[in-house]
Structures are given as structure tokens and as C-alpha cells.
Short mmCIF file of C-alpha atoms and ligand atoms in Angstrom, two decimals:
data_model
loop_
_atom_site.label_atom_id
_atom_site.label_comp_id
_atom_site.label_asym_id
_atom_site.label_seq_id
_atom_site.Cartn_x
_atom_site.Cartn_y
_atom_site.Cartn_z
CA MET A 880 16.81 156.22 254.69
CA LYS A 881 13.45 156.33 252.83
CA ARG A 882 13.58 155.13 249.29
CA VAL A 883 11.64 156.85 246.46
CA LEU A 884 11.31 155.86 242.77
CA ILE A 885 10.78 158.87 240.45
CA THR A 886 9.76 158.13 236.82
CA GLY A 887 10.36 160.77 234.20
CA ALA A 888 13.34 161.79 236.38
CA ALA A 889 15.33 163.35 233.58
CA GLY A 890 12.43 165.58 232.53
CA PHE A 891 11.55 169.11 233.70
CA LEU A 892 9.46 168.25 236.72
CA GLY A 893 11.02 164.87 237.44
CA SER A 894 14.50 166.42 237.80
CA HIS A 895 13.26 169.10 240.20
CA LEU A 896 11.56 166.42 242.21
CA CYS A 897 14.86 164.41 242.36
CA ASP A 898 16.63 167.53 243.71
CA ARG A 899 13.96 168.02 246.37
CA PHE A 900 13.96 164.42 247.62
CA ILE A 901 17.81 164.31 247.63
CA LYS A 902 17.73 167.52 249.72
CA GLU A 903 15.29 165.96 252.15
CA GLY A 904 17.69 163.02 252.68
CA TYR A 905 15.96 160.34 250.61
CA HIS A 906 17.50 157.60 248.55
CA VAL A 907 16.32 158.43 245.00
CA MET A 908 15.85 155.86 242.26
CA ALA A 909 15.51 157.85 239.08
CA MET A 910 13.94 156.26 235.90
CA ASP A 911 13.58 157.62 232.44
CA ASN A 912 13.69 156.33 228.85
CA LEU A 913 15.08 159.69 227.68
CA ILE A 914 12.63 160.30 224.84
CA THR A 915 11.84 163.77 226.02
CA GLY A 916 14.04 163.84 229.10
CA ASP A 917 17.67 164.84 229.16
CA LEU A 918 20.44 163.50 231.41
CA LYS A 919 21.81 167.03 231.63
CA ASN A 920 18.99 167.79 234.06
CA ILE A 921 20.21 165.26 236.65
CA GLU A 922 23.92 164.76 235.86
CA HIS A 923 24.82 166.80 239.02
CA LEU A 924 23.18 164.06 241.13
CA PHE A 925 25.18 161.17 239.62
CA PRO A 926 28.16 161.39 242.04
CA LEU A 927 25.84 161.01 245.08
CA SER A 928 25.69 157.55 246.75
CA ASN A 929 21.98 158.02 247.46
CA PHE A 930 21.14 158.53 243.75
CA GLU A 931 20.73 155.84 241.12
CA PHE A 932 19.57 156.12 237.48
CA TYR A 933 17.80 153.48 235.44
CA ASN A 934 17.23 153.93 231.66
CA HIS A 935 13.90 152.18 231.32
CA ASP A 936 10.52 152.64 229.63
CA VAL A 937 7.88 152.12 232.32
CA SER A 938 5.38 150.98 229.68
CA ASN A 939 7.26 147.68 230.04
CA PHE A 940 7.39 145.63 233.32
CA VAL A 941 9.23 147.63 236.00
CA HIS A 942 11.47 145.94 238.51
CA VAL A 943 13.44 147.58 241.27
CA SER A 944 15.29 145.63 243.96
CA GLY A 945 15.04 146.37 247.67
CA ASP A 946 12.48 148.23 249.68
CA LEU A 947 10.47 151.04 248.28
CA ASP A 948 8.53 153.64 250.30
CA PHE A 949 7.31 155.92 247.56
CA ILE A 950 6.69 156.09 243.81
CA LEU A 951 6.22 159.33 241.94
CA HIS A 952 5.01 158.71 238.36
CA PHE A 953 6.09 161.65 236.24
CA ALA A 954 7.02 159.89 232.99
CA SER A 955 5.08 161.25 230.02
CA PRO A 956 5.41 163.65 227.14
CA ALA A 957 3.64 166.71 228.38
CA SER A 958 3.77 169.27 225.64
CA PRO A 959 1.10 169.24 222.90
CA ILE A 960 3.54 169.08 220.01
CA ASP A 961 5.39 166.17 221.78
CA TYR A 962 2.39 164.06 222.29
CA LEU A 963 1.25 164.70 218.72
CA LYS A 964 4.56 163.25 217.55
CA ILE A 965 4.46 160.22 219.85
CA PRO A 966 0.78 159.66 220.50
CA ILE A 967 0.94 155.90 221.05
CA GLN A 968 3.82 156.12 223.50
CA THR A 969 1.87 158.86 225.28
CA LEU A 970 -1.18 156.61 225.65
CA LYS A 971 1.06 153.70 226.78
CA VAL A 972 2.99 155.49 229.50
CA GLY A 973 -0.20 156.91 231.01
CA SER A 974 -2.05 153.61 230.92
CA LEU A 975 0.33 150.60 230.83
CA GLY A 976 3.07 152.50 232.62
CA THR A 977 0.69 153.47 235.43
CA HIS A 978 -0.60 149.92 235.69
CA ASN A 979 2.99 148.53 235.98
CA LEU A 980 3.86 151.08 238.63
CA LEU A 981 0.71 150.46 240.65
CA GLY A 982 1.55 146.79 240.58
CA LEU A 983 5.04 147.60 241.84
CA ALA A 984 3.56 149.86 244.59
CA LYS A 985 1.24 147.03 245.65
CA SER A 986 4.01 144.44 245.82
CA LYS A 987 6.37 146.77 247.71
CA GLY A 988 3.71 148.29 250.02
CA ALA A 989 4.79 151.74 248.63
CA ARG A 990 2.70 154.86 248.48
CA MET A 991 2.28 156.16 244.87
CA LEU A 992 1.64 159.69 243.62
CA ILE A 993 0.62 160.20 240.02
CA ALA A 994 1.12 163.29 237.91
CA SER A 995 -2.28 164.12 236.54
CA THR A 996 -3.11 167.35 234.76
CA SER A 997 -5.50 170.22 234.18
CA GLU A 998 -6.03 168.57 230.81
CA VAL A 999 -8.47 166.18 232.43
CA TYR A 1000 -10.84 169.23 232.43
CA GLY A 1001 -10.35 169.61 228.64
CA ASP A 1002 -11.75 172.80 227.27
CA PRO A 1003 -13.51 173.65 230.50
CA GLU A 1004 -17.08 174.85 230.82
CA VAL A 1005 -16.60 175.64 234.49
CA HIS A 1006 -14.24 178.47 235.51
CA PRO A 1007 -12.07 178.30 237.57
CA GLN A 1008 -11.71 174.54 237.65
CA LYS A 1009 -12.43 172.73 240.84
CA GLU A 1010 -11.56 169.09 241.48
CA ASP A 1011 -15.25 168.06 241.40
CA TYR A 1012 -15.63 169.25 237.77
CA TRP A 1013 -15.67 166.24 235.40
CA GLY A 1014 -14.26 168.04 232.37
CA ASN A 1015 -14.98 168.54 228.69
CA VAL A 1016 -12.56 166.38 226.69
CA ASN A 1017 -12.64 165.36 223.08
CA PRO A 1018 -11.40 161.72 223.24
CA VAL A 1019 -10.65 161.52 219.51
CA GLY A 1020 -9.12 165.01 219.04
CA PRO A 1021 -5.37 165.58 218.85
CA ARG A 1022 -5.12 166.20 222.63
CA GLY A 1023 -7.19 163.07 223.38
CA VAL A 1024 -4.06 160.89 223.60
CA TYR A 1025 -2.78 162.87 226.54
CA ASP A 1026 -6.03 163.78 228.17
CA GLU A 1027 -7.56 160.34 228.07
CA ALA A 1028 -4.32 158.60 229.10
CA LYS A 1029 -4.31 160.86 232.18
CA ARG A 1030 -8.00 160.25 232.87
CA PHE A 1031 -7.50 156.52 232.61
CA GLN A 1032 -4.45 156.95 234.88
CA GLU A 1033 -6.62 158.56 237.52
CA ALA A 1034 -9.30 155.80 237.19
CA MET A 1035 -6.70 153.05 237.45
CA THR A 1036 -5.10 154.68 240.48
CA MET A 1037 -8.41 155.01 242.28
CA ALA A 1038 -9.18 151.39 241.48
CA TYR A 1039 -5.95 150.17 243.03
CA HIS A 1040 -6.64 152.41 246.04
CA THR A 1041 -10.19 151.18 246.45
CA TYR A 1042 -9.87 147.46 245.55
CA HIS A 1043 -6.29 146.71 246.56
CA GLY A 1044 -5.81 149.26 249.42
CA VAL A 1045 -2.72 150.85 247.75
CA GLU A 1046 -1.93 154.19 249.20
CA THR A 1047 -2.25 156.65 246.30
CA ARG A 1048 -2.15 160.39 245.73
CA ILE A 1049 -3.29 162.32 242.57
CA VAL A 1050 -1.96 165.78 241.73
CA ARG A 1051 -3.64 167.69 238.88
CA ILE A 1052 -0.89 169.94 237.59
CA PHE A 1053 -1.66 173.22 235.91
CA ASN A 1054 0.81 175.01 233.46
CA THR A 1055 4.19 175.05 235.20
CA TYR A 1056 7.40 176.77 234.13
CA GLY A 1057 10.98 177.18 235.22
CA PRO A 1058 14.58 176.18 234.46
CA ARG A 1059 15.09 172.90 232.56
CA MET A 1060 12.01 173.25 230.36
CA ARG A 1061 13.10 172.34 226.83
CA LEU A 1062 13.51 175.45 224.72
CA ASN A 1063 12.12 173.51 221.72
CA ASP A 1064 9.21 171.68 223.41
CA GLY A 1065 6.62 173.91 221.70
CA ARG A 1066 5.08 175.20 224.90
CA VAL A 1067 4.22 178.85 225.02
CA LEU A 1068 6.82 180.09 227.46
CA PRO A 1069 9.95 178.46 225.98
CA ALA A 1070 8.55 179.28 222.48
CA PHE A 1071 8.22 183.02 223.30
CA ILE A 1072 11.60 183.29 225.10
CA GLY A 1073 13.37 181.25 222.44
CA GLN A 1074 11.85 183.53 219.73
CA ALA A 1075 12.95 186.67 221.63
CA LEU A 1076 16.52 185.27 222.05
CA ARG A 1077 16.80 184.38 218.33
CA GLY A 1078 15.39 187.74 217.24
CA GLU A 1079 12.16 186.23 215.74
CA ASP A 1080 8.65 187.52 216.06
CA LEU A 1081 6.48 185.95 218.85
CA THR A 1082 3.86 183.59 217.53
CA VAL A 1083 0.54 183.98 219.28
CA PHE A 1084 -1.94 181.25 218.32
CA GLY A 1085 -5.49 182.46 217.66
CA ASP A 1086 -6.33 185.99 218.71
CA GLY A 1087 -4.45 185.59 221.99
CA SER A 1088 -7.61 185.85 224.15
CA GLN A 1089 -7.21 182.32 225.52
CA THR A 1090 -6.01 182.23 229.09
CA ARG A 1091 -3.52 180.16 231.12
CA SER A 1092 -2.33 180.42 234.73
CA PHE A 1093 1.42 179.83 235.15
CA CYS A 1094 2.94 178.29 238.23
CA TYR A 1095 6.69 178.48 239.10
CA VAL A 1096 8.23 175.04 239.43
CA ASP A 1097 9.46 175.41 243.06
CA ASP A 1098 5.86 176.20 244.18
CA LEU A 1099 4.62 173.08 242.40
CA VAL A 1100 7.29 170.83 243.95
CA GLU A 1101 6.36 172.12 247.43
CA GLY A 1102 2.68 171.33 246.77
CA ILE A 1103 3.53 167.86 245.52
CA TYR A 1104 5.82 167.16 248.53
CA ARG A 1105 2.99 168.08 250.91
CA LEU A 1106 0.39 166.11 249.00
CA LEU A 1107 2.55 162.98 249.10
CA HIS A 1108 2.87 163.20 252.85
CA SER A 1109 -0.77 164.00 253.37
CA ASP A 1110 -3.51 161.48 253.91
CA TYR A 1111 -5.71 162.64 250.96
CA ALA A 1112 -6.31 160.12 248.18
CA HIS A 1113 -8.59 162.13 245.88
CA PRO A 1114 -7.30 164.53 243.15
CA VAL A 1115 -5.86 167.87 244.20
CA ASN A 1116 -5.22 170.82 241.95
CA ILE A 1117 -1.81 172.36 242.28
CA GLY A 1118 -1.23 175.57 240.21
CA ASN A 1119 -1.06 179.30 240.38
CA PRO A 1120 -4.50 180.93 240.02
CA ASN A 1121 -2.95 184.16 238.56
CA GLU A 1122 -4.60 184.00 235.07
CA ILE A 1123 -3.44 185.88 232.01
CA THR A 1124 -4.32 185.96 228.31
CA ILE A 1125 -1.71 184.61 225.94
CA GLY A 1126 -1.69 188.00 224.16
CA GLU A 1127 -0.86 189.79 227.40
CA PHE A 1128 1.72 187.07 228.15
CA ALA A 1129 3.47 187.79 224.86
CA GLU A 1130 3.66 191.46 225.81
CA GLU A 1131 5.20 190.50 229.20
CA ILE A 1132 7.91 188.41 227.49
CA ILE A 1133 8.65 191.30 225.06
CA LYS A 1134 9.19 193.60 228.08
CA LEU A 1135 11.16 191.06 230.01
CA THR A 1136 13.57 190.29 227.20
CA GLY A 1137 13.74 193.85 225.78
CA THR A 1138 13.34 192.41 222.27
CA ASP A 1139 12.21 194.71 219.50
CA GLN A 1140 10.34 191.95 217.75
CA LYS A 1141 6.58 192.06 217.42
CA VAL A 1142 3.72 189.61 217.87
CA ILE A 1143 2.41 187.70 214.87
CA TYR A 1144 -0.81 185.63 214.84
CA LYS A 1145 -1.05 182.06 213.74
CA GLU A 1146 -3.91 179.52 213.59
CA LEU A 1147 -5.24 178.27 216.89
CA PRO A 1148 -4.55 174.48 217.24
CA THR A 1149 -7.57 172.16 217.36
CA ASP A 1150 -9.22 171.82 220.76
CA ASP A 1151 -6.95 174.41 222.33
CA PRO A 1152 -8.60 175.22 225.73
CA LYS A 1153 -10.04 178.74 225.83
CA LYS A 1154 -9.57 179.26 229.52
CA ARG A 1155 -7.63 177.62 232.30
CA GLN A 1156 -7.37 178.63 235.96
CA PRO A 1157 -7.07 176.36 239.00
CA ASP A 1158 -9.32 176.66 242.02
CA ILE A 1159 -6.83 175.87 244.77
CA SER A 1160 -9.09 176.10 247.73
CA LEU A 1161 -8.73 172.36 248.44
CA ALA A 1162 -4.89 172.55 248.47
CA LYS A 1163 -5.05 175.54 250.74
CA ASP A 1164 -7.39 173.77 253.06
CA ILE A 1165 -5.79 170.32 253.35
CA LEU A 1166 -2.08 171.10 252.55
CA ASP A 1167 -1.87 174.67 253.82
CA TRP A 1168 -0.25 175.38 250.42
CA GLU A 1169 -0.39 178.27 248.11
CA PRO A 1170 2.08 179.59 245.50
CA LYS A 1171 4.70 182.02 246.76
CA VAL A 1172 6.66 183.01 243.60
CA SER A 1173 5.14 185.80 241.55
CA ARG A 1174 5.21 185.51 237.69
CA ALA A 1175 7.65 188.47 237.51
CA GLU A 1176 10.15 186.69 239.84
CA GLY A 1177 9.72 183.28 238.19
CA LEU A 1178 10.00 184.60 234.65
CA LYS A 1179 13.20 186.41 235.55
CA ILE A 1180 14.87 183.23 236.89
CA THR A 1181 13.60 181.26 233.90
CA TYR A 1182 14.83 183.87 231.40
CA GLU A 1183 18.29 183.78 232.98
CA TYR A 1184 18.31 179.98 232.56
CA PHE A 1185 17.41 180.15 228.85
CA LYS A 1186 19.99 182.87 228.30
CA SER A 1187 22.68 180.65 229.73
CA LEU A 1188 22.06 177.91 227.17
CA SER A 1189 24.41 177.41 224.21
CA GLU A 1190 23.83 178.67 220.65
CA SER A 1191 23.33 175.08 219.42
CA GLU A 1192 20.62 174.56 222.13
CA LEU A 1193 18.89 177.76 221.05
CA TYR A 1194 18.71 176.81 217.35
CA LYS A 1195 18.02 173.07 217.87
CA LYS A 1196 14.72 172.30 216.16
CA GLU A 1197 13.89 169.03 217.74
CA HIS A 1198 14.89 166.83 220.65
CA ASN A 1199 17.69 164.43 219.54
CA ASN A 1200 15.93 161.35 220.66
CA PHE A 1201 12.63 161.70 218.91
CA GLU A 1202 13.57 160.38 215.52
CA GLN A 1203 14.89 157.00 216.61
CA TYR A 1204 11.89 156.58 218.83
CA ILE A 1205 9.23 157.40 216.25
CA LYS A 1206 10.65 154.71 213.95
CA LYS A 1207 10.04 151.98 216.54
N1 UDP B 249 0.72 179.16 222.22
C1 UDP B 249 0.99 180.31 221.48
N2 UDP B 249 2.15 180.38 220.75
C2 UDP B 249 3.07 179.39 220.86
C3 UDP B 249 2.85 178.30 221.60
C4 UDP B 249 1.64 178.21 222.29
O1 UDP B 249 0.15 181.22 221.36
O2 UDP B 249 4.16 179.55 220.15
C5 UDP B 249 -0.60 179.07 222.93
C6 UDP B 249 -1.33 177.73 222.75
O3 UDP B 249 -2.15 177.74 221.63
C7 UDP B 249 -2.12 177.71 224.06
C8 UDP B 249 -1.21 178.43 225.13
O4 UDP B 249 -0.30 179.21 224.28
O5 UDP B 249 -3.31 178.47 223.91
C9 UDP B 249 -0.51 177.49 225.96
O6 UDP B 249 0.09 176.51 225.18
P1 UDP B 249 1.08 175.38 225.69
O7 UDP B 249 1.46 174.56 224.54
O8 UDP B 249 2.18 176.04 226.51
O9 UDP B 249 0.29 174.50 226.75
P2 UDP B 249 -1.28 174.07 226.95
O10 UDP B 249 -1.69 174.86 228.12
O11 UDP B 249 -2.12 174.45 225.75
O12 UDP B 249 -1.22 172.61 227.21
#
């Protein structure tokens, strides 16, 4: 049985990856420090003998016993409001955490895939974004803590690949959505659906002309699975190129939820990218991958998930574990 370590396993993407690797017959070692993750996302896996959970912060030395075939590094706050609240931890998990895990990969002879991001392109001046675009990032702006941690993460990963011969893979993930996103994580989709469910107006930041391209989580997981098993060590974009303005997206959510609330406009956050759309020709070419789930289908499934949450979940303002962590 192949053994895989997944960090950030209790988070949105990490938990879906755990499901996929369990389904494929792997032994899964799941790791998370539960700052933004939630055990509810993986509790259905606890009874399985090929699933283990470790509560650990990968910014500190990481030890796992036994053989290891693969490492998937998905631990990190990923929502702008999260990484504004815990900026130092965000920098540490992308830099020190990646270094620790690369060291582990080297000592175990494991292949490591890192979760990079479309944020390495910053507020892009090239559209759509191709992997050979170097990006337009403000290192000292509010998003810098995430963007630069991820850029450092890519550089560190390539260095271990080049100088130590570690087998590495880099996925650049564009906006992804689906069940198990946190309703209060501040990102646009849970924000809009949460507002609709609570009977509040939908808050569009800026004039709503900025664009994003939303990928359903199952499509992303398929792309990551294929990339891990490929022999390509340079970064690969995985995302859905179907681009939409945030203003139009709000209208779609209003239709989907049948809410009679309206759109209200709020100030655009600093350094908010004006456009974002992946060029996925590389993934098509080397992984024979492209997204299969339309936004209409994916949004329906995601809306059903959010509707099934409890009242207390719907009105919770903040993730429980933040406060204790921020004090550290
Ligand atoms: N946004 C919005 N209203 C909200 C939350 C976000 O208009 O309540 C906007 C945000 O300014 C950005 C886009 O939606 O332009 C996507 O934001 P998100 O935080 O989901 O992720 P990003 O792609 O910016 O990292």
C-alpha cells in the first residue's frame, strides 16, 4: 500500500484530497494544526485502518515514522481575511513548513507536490495567465504575506529538485469552490451564499468589474492527482478558465438562491487583482486534463451543502480556533 502524507488535511482542499487518496487505496497520513481546518471535514475517515491523523504545525520539525511515497503540502490559510489575521503564521507555513517537508521528502525518498496559487501572478498584467508569466506582486501589501510565501515555496521546491534531486511537483491553483469551504472564511462564494441564506444584501467589493474564474473542487482534485503521477516538475496551472465578473457572479447567486436581497457595493480591498483567468493549455497537453463540472452544476451542489449546515454555523462570525492562535 502506497503511503501519502497530506498537510492541511482538515481544510477544504486537503480533506477532498484525503477522500481521493483513500478511494485510490492509499494509506493516508493526515496532518493539520486546525487553525483554519476543521476535523468535521475528515471525521468520516477516522474509523478506517488506512487513515491516521496528526495534530501538528508543519512550521515546526515534522517527523513521521515508516516509509513515505508522497507528500502533498496543502497547509496554509488561503483566504485573504484569514491571512490578514494570521500573517506571520501564513509566511511561516509557506516557507519554514515547506522547508521542513522538503527535508522529510529528501530523507524518505518521497515525491512532494506543493499547493501554489494564482496569487503568484499578483494583479496580473498578462491575461489569461500562463505559467511562464512572472507576475506582478506587491511584497509589502496586505496580500504579500501569502503571495510571497507561495513564491518562496516554489523557489525552495525547485532548489530541492535541482540541487538535491528530490522529485517535486508544483500546482498553481486558481479560485476553487465546493462543499467544506468555511461559510465565514470571507471568500466571495461562501460570503454571497451565506448572505443569501441569512437574508442579507450581497456585498460586492469595488464596482464588481473585477473577474475571477471558479473551478469545482472535484475537477481540481483530478488535476492534482494526474500532476502528482506525471513526470513534470515545473509549475502547472489548474483551474477553470470560465471567467466571470464579481458583479455577474452576485447576480448568479441571487438567481440560484432565489433571495430577494439586493447587491450593495463596498470598498475594494487593497491590491485586489482586477482580472484572473488560468491558461490551462499546459495541463491539457501534459495531463490530458480539463475541467468537466460547469459552474451551474458545481454551484448547485455547493449551495445544497451550505443549506445543510446548522443555524449556529450560519451565524458564526469567526472560526473558533483563531483567537487562541493569534495570542501566541
Ligand atoms: N469579494 C466581494 N465580496 C465579498 C467577498 C469578496 O466582492 O463579500 C470580491 C473580492 O474583492 C475579490 C473577489 O470577490 O475581487 C474574490 O475574492 P476572494 O476573497 O474569494 O478571493 P481572491 O480571488 O481575491 O483571492
